[in-house]
CSV table of C-alpha atoms and ligand atoms in Angstrom, one decimal:
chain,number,residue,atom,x,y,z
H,1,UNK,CA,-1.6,5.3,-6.6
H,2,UNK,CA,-4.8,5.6,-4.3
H,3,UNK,CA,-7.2,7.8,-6.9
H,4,UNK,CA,-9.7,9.5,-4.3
H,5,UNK,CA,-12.2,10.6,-7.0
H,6,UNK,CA,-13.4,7.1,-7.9
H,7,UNK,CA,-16.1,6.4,-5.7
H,8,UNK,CA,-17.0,3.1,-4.8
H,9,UNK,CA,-20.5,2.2,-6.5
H,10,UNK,CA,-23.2,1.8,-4.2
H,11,UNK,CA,-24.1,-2.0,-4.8
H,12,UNK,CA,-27.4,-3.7,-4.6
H,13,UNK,CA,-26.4,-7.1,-4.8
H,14,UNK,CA,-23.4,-8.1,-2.5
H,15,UNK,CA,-21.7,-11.2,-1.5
H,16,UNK,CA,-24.2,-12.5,1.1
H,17,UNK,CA,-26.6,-12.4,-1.6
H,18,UNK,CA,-24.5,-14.5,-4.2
H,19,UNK,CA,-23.6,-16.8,-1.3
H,20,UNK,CA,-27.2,-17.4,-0.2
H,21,UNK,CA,-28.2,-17.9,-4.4
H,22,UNK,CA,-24.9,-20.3,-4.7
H,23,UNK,CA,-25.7,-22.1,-0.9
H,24,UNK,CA,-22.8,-21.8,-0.1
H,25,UNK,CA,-20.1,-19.1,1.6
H,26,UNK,CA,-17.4,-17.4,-0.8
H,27,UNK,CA,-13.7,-17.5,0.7
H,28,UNK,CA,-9.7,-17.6,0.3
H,29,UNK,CA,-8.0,-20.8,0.7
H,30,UNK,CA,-4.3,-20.3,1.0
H,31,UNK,CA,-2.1,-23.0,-0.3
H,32,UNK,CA,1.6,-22.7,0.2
H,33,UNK,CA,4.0,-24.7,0.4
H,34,UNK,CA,7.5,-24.9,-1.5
H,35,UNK,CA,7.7,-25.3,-5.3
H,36,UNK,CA,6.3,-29.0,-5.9
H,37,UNK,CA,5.0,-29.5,-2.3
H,38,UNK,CA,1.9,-30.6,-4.1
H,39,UNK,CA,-0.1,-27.3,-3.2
H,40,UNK,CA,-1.5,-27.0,-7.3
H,41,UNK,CA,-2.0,-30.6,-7.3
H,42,UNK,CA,-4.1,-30.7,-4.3
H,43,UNK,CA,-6.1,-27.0,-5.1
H,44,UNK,CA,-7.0,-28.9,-8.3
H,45,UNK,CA,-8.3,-32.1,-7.0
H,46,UNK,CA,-10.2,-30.0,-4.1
H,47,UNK,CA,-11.9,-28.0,-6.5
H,48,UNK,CA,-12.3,-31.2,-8.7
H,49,UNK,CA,-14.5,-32.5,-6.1
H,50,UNK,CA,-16.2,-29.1,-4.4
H,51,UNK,CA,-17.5,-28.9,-8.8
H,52,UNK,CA,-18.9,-32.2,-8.3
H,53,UNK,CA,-21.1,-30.9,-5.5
H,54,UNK,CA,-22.1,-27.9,-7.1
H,55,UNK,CA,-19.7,-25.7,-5.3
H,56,UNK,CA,-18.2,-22.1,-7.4
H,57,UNK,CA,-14.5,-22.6,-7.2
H,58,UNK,CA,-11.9,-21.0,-9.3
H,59,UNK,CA,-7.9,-21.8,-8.6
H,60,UNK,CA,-5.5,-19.4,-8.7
H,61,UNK,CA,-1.7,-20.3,-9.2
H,62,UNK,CA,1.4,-19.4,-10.7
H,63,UNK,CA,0.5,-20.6,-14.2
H,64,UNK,CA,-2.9,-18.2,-14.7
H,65,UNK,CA,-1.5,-15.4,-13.1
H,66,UNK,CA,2.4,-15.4,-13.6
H,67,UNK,CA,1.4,-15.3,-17.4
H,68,UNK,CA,-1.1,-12.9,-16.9
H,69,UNK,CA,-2.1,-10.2,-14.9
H,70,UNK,CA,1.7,-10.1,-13.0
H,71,UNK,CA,3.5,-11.7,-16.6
H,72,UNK,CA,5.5,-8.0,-16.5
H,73,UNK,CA,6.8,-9.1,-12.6
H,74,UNK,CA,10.4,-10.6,-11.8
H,75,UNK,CA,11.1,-12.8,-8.9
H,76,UNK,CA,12.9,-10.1,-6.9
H,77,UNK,CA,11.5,-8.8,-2.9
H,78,UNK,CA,9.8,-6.0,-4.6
H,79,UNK,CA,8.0,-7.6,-7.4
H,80,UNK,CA,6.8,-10.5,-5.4
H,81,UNK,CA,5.6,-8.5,-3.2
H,82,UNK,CA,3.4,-6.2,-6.1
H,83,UNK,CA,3.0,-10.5,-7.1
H,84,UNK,CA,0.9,-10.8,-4.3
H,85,UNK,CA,-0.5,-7.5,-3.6
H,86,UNK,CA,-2.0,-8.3,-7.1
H,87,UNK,CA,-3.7,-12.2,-6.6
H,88,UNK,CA,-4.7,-10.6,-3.2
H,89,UNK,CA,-7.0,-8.1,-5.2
H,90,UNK,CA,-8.2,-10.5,-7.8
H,91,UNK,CA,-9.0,-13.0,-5.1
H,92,UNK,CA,-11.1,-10.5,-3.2
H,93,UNK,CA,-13.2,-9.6,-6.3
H,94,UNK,CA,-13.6,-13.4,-6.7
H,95,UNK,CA,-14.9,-13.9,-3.2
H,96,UNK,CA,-17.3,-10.9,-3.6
H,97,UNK,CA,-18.7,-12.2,-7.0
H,98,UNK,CA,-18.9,-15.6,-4.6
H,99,UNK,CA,-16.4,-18.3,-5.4
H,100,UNK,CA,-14.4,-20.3,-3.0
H,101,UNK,CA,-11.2,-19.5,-4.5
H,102,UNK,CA,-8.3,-22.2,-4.2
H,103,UNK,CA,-5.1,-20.2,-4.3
H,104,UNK,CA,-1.5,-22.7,-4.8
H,105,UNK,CA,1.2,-20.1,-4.5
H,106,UNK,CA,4.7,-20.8,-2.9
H,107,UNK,CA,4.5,-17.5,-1.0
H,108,UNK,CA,7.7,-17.5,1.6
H,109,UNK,CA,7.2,-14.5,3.7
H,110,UNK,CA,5.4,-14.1,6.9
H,111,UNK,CA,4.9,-11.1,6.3
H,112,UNK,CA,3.4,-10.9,2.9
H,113,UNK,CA,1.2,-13.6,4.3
H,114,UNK,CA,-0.2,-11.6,7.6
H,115,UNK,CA,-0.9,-8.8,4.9
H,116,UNK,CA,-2.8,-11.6,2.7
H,117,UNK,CA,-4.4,-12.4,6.0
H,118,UNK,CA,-5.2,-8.9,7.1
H,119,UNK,CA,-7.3,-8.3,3.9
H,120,UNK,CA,-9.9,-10.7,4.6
H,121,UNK,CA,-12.5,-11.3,7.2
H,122,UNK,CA,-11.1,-14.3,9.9
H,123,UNK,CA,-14.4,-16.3,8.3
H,124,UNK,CA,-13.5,-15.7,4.9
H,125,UNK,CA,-10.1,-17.2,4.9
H,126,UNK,CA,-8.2,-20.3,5.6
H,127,UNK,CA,-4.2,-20.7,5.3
H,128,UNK,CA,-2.8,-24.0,4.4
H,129,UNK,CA,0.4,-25.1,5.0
H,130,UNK,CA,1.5,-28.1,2.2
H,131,UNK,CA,4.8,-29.3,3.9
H,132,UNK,CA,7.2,-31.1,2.1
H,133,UNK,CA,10.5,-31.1,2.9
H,134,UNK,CA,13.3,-29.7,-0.2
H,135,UNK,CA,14.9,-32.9,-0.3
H,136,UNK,CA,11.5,-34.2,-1.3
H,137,UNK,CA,10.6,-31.3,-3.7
H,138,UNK,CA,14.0,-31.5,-5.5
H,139,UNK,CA,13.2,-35.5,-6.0
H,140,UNK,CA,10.2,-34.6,-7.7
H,141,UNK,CA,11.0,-31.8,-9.4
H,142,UNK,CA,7.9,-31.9,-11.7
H,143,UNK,CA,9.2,-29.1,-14.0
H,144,UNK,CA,13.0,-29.5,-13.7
H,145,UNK,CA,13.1,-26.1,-11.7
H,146,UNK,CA,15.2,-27.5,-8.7
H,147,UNK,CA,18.0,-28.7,-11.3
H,148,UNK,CA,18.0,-25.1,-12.5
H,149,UNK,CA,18.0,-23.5,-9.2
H,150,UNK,CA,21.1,-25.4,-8.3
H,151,UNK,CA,22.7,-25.2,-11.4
H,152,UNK,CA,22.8,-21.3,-10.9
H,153,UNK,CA,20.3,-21.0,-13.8
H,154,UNK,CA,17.0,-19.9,-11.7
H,155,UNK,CA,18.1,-17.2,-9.0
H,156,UNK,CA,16.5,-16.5,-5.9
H,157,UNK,CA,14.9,-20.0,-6.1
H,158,UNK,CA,12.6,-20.9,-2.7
H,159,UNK,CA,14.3,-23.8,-0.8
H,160,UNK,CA,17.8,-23.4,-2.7
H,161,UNK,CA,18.9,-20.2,-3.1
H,162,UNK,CA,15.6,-17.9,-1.4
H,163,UNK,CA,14.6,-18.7,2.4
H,164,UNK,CA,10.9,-20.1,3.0
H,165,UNK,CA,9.7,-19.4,6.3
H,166,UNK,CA,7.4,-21.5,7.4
H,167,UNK,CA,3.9,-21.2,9.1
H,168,UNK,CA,3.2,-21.2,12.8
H,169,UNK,CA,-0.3,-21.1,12.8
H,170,UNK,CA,-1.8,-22.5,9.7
H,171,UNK,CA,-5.8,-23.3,9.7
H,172,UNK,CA,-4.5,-26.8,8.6
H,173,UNK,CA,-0.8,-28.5,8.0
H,174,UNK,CA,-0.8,-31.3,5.5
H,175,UNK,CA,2.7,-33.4,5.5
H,176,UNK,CA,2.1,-34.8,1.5
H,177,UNK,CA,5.2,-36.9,2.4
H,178,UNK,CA,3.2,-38.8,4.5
H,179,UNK,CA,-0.2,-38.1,3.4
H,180,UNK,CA,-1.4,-39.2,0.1
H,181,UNK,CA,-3.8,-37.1,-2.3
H,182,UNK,CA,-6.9,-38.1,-2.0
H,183,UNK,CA,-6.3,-37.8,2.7
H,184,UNK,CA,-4.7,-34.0,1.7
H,185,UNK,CA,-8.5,-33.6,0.0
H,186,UNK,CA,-10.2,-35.1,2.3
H,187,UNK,CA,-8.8,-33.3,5.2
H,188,UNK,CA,-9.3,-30.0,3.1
H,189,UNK,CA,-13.0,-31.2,2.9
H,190,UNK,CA,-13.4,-31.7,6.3
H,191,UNK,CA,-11.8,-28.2,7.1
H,192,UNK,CA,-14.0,-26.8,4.8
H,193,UNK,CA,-17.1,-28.1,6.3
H,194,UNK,CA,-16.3,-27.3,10.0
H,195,UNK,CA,-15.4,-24.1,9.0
H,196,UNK,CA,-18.9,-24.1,7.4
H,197,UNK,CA,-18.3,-22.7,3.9
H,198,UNK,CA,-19.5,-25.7,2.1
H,199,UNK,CA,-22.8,-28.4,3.9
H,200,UNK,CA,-21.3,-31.3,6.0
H,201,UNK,CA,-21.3,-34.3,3.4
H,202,UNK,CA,-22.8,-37.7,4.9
H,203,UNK,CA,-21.6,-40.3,3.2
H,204,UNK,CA,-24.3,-42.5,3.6
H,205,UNK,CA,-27.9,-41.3,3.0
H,206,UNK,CA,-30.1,-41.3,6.6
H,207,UNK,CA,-32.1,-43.8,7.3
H,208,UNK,CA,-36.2,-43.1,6.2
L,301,ADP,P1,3.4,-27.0,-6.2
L,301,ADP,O1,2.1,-26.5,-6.8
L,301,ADP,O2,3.5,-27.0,-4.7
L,301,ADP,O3,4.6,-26.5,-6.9
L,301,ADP,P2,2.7,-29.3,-7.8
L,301,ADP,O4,1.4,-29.8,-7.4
L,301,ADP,O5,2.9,-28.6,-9.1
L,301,ADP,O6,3.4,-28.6,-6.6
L,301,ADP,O7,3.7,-30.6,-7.9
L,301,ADP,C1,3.8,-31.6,-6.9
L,301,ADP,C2,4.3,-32.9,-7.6
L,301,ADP,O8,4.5,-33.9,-6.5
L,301,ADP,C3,3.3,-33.5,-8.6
L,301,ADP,O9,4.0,-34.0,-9.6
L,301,ADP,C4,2.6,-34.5,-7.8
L,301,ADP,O10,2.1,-35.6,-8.6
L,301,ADP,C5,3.7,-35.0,-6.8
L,301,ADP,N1,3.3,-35.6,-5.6
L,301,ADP,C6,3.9,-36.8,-5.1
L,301,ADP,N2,3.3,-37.1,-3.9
L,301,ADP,C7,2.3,-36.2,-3.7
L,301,ADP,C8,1.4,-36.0,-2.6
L,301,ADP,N3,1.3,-36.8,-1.5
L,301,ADP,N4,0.6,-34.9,-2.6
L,301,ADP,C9,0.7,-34.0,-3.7
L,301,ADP,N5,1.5,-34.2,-4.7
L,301,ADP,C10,2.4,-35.2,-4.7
C-alpha cells in the first residue's frame, strides 16, 4: 500500500554523480528468453568481462532473487507479476546507487514487460531478447525442468504448459542457436557501447 507520510529524502548525491565517480552510466539490461535460452549464462559472461574493465555490474536472476526477496512467491499470474514488480524495484535502487545491472529472467508477458519498461528512462534501459527455440531449450535442459514440466510435475511451465510471448521490438535479438557465447557477448558489448553506457573499447592501442 502507497504510505503518503514517508517523504522521499532530499538527496545530495544522486546517480549522475555515482556515474561520473564510476565513468560510467548506471542501467537495466533485460535478458529474457525461455528457461535455458542461455540468458543467465550470457548476463554472467557480460558482466565477467564489463568487471574486467572496471565496470559496477551486479546480475540479477532467478536464483538470488527467487530464494530471496520473492522466496514467499508462487508461479501463478498474480505472483509473477508481484515477482516482477519486486526485481523492478531492487533494480531501480541498483541503477541509482550506479550499477549496470544484468537482469536473466524468463519473463513471458508483454505486458509485465512494457510496465518493466515504463519504469525506466528510454537511456537507462535495454531489452534483450535470447531466442532459442523449446525444442532447443528442452535438449538442454540444464536443470531437468523441461522433463518435469512435461511430466506434469512443474505446472504452468514457459514453453510447455505457460505461453511466452515473444518480443517485437527488442534493443537487441540474439539467436544462441546460431550464435555462440562469446558473439552473444560481444554483440551485448557492442550494444552497450553505442548505446554509450560503457567507453568504446579499441582493440588495438592507437598508433603514437
Ligand atoms: P536461462 O538463464 O535462459 O534459463 P541458462 O543460461 O541457465 O539459461 O542455461 C542455458 C544452457 O544452454 C547452459 O547450460 C549453456 O551452457 C547452454 N548453451 C548452449 N549453447 C549456448 C549458447 N549459444 N548460448 C548460451 N548458452 C548456451
Amino acid at each position: 500500500m502507497h504510505n503518503n507520510h514517508v517523504i522521499w529524502h532530499n538527496v545530495q548525491i544522486d546517480r549522475s554523480d555515482r556515474n561520473r565517480l564510476n565513468a560510467h552510466r548506471s542501467g537495466l539490461i533485460w535478458l529474457t528468453g525461455l528457461s535455458a535460452s542461455g540468458k543467465s549464462t550470457i548476463a554472467h559472461e557480460v558482466e565477467k568481462r564489463l568487471f574486467d574493465r572496471g565496470i559496477r555490474t551486479y546480475v540479477l536472476d532467478g536464483d538470488n532473487v527467487r530464494h530471496g526477496i520473492n522466496s514467499n512467491l508462487t508461479f501463478s499470474r498474480e505472483d509473477r507479476k508481484e515477482n516482477l514488480r519486486r526485481i523492478v524495484e531492487v533494480s531501480k535502487l541498483f541503477v541509482d546507487a550506479g550499477i549496470l545491472v544484468l537482469a536473466a529472467f524468463i519473463s513471458p508477458y508483454k505486458e509485465d514487460r512494457a510496465y518493466i519498461r515504463s519504469r525506466f528512462a528510454d537511456d537507462n534501459f535495454l531489452e534483450i531478447y535470447v531466442k532459442c527455440a523449446v525444442e532447443e531449450c528442452e535438449q538442454r535442459d540444464p536443470k531437468g525442468q523441461y522433463k518435469k514440466a512435461r511430466a506434469g510435475i512443474i505446472k504452468n511451465y514457459t514453453g510447455i504448459s505457460s505461453p511466452y510471448e515473444e518480443p517485437e521490438n527488442p534493443h537487441l535479438l540474439l539467436d544462441t542457436e546460431n550464435l555462440d557465447l562469446d558473439s552473444s557477448v560481444a554483440n551485448i558489448l557492442d550494444l552497450l557501447e553505442r548505446h554509450e553506457f560503457i567507453e568504446i573499447q579499441r582493440d588495438t592501442p592507437d598508433e603514437p
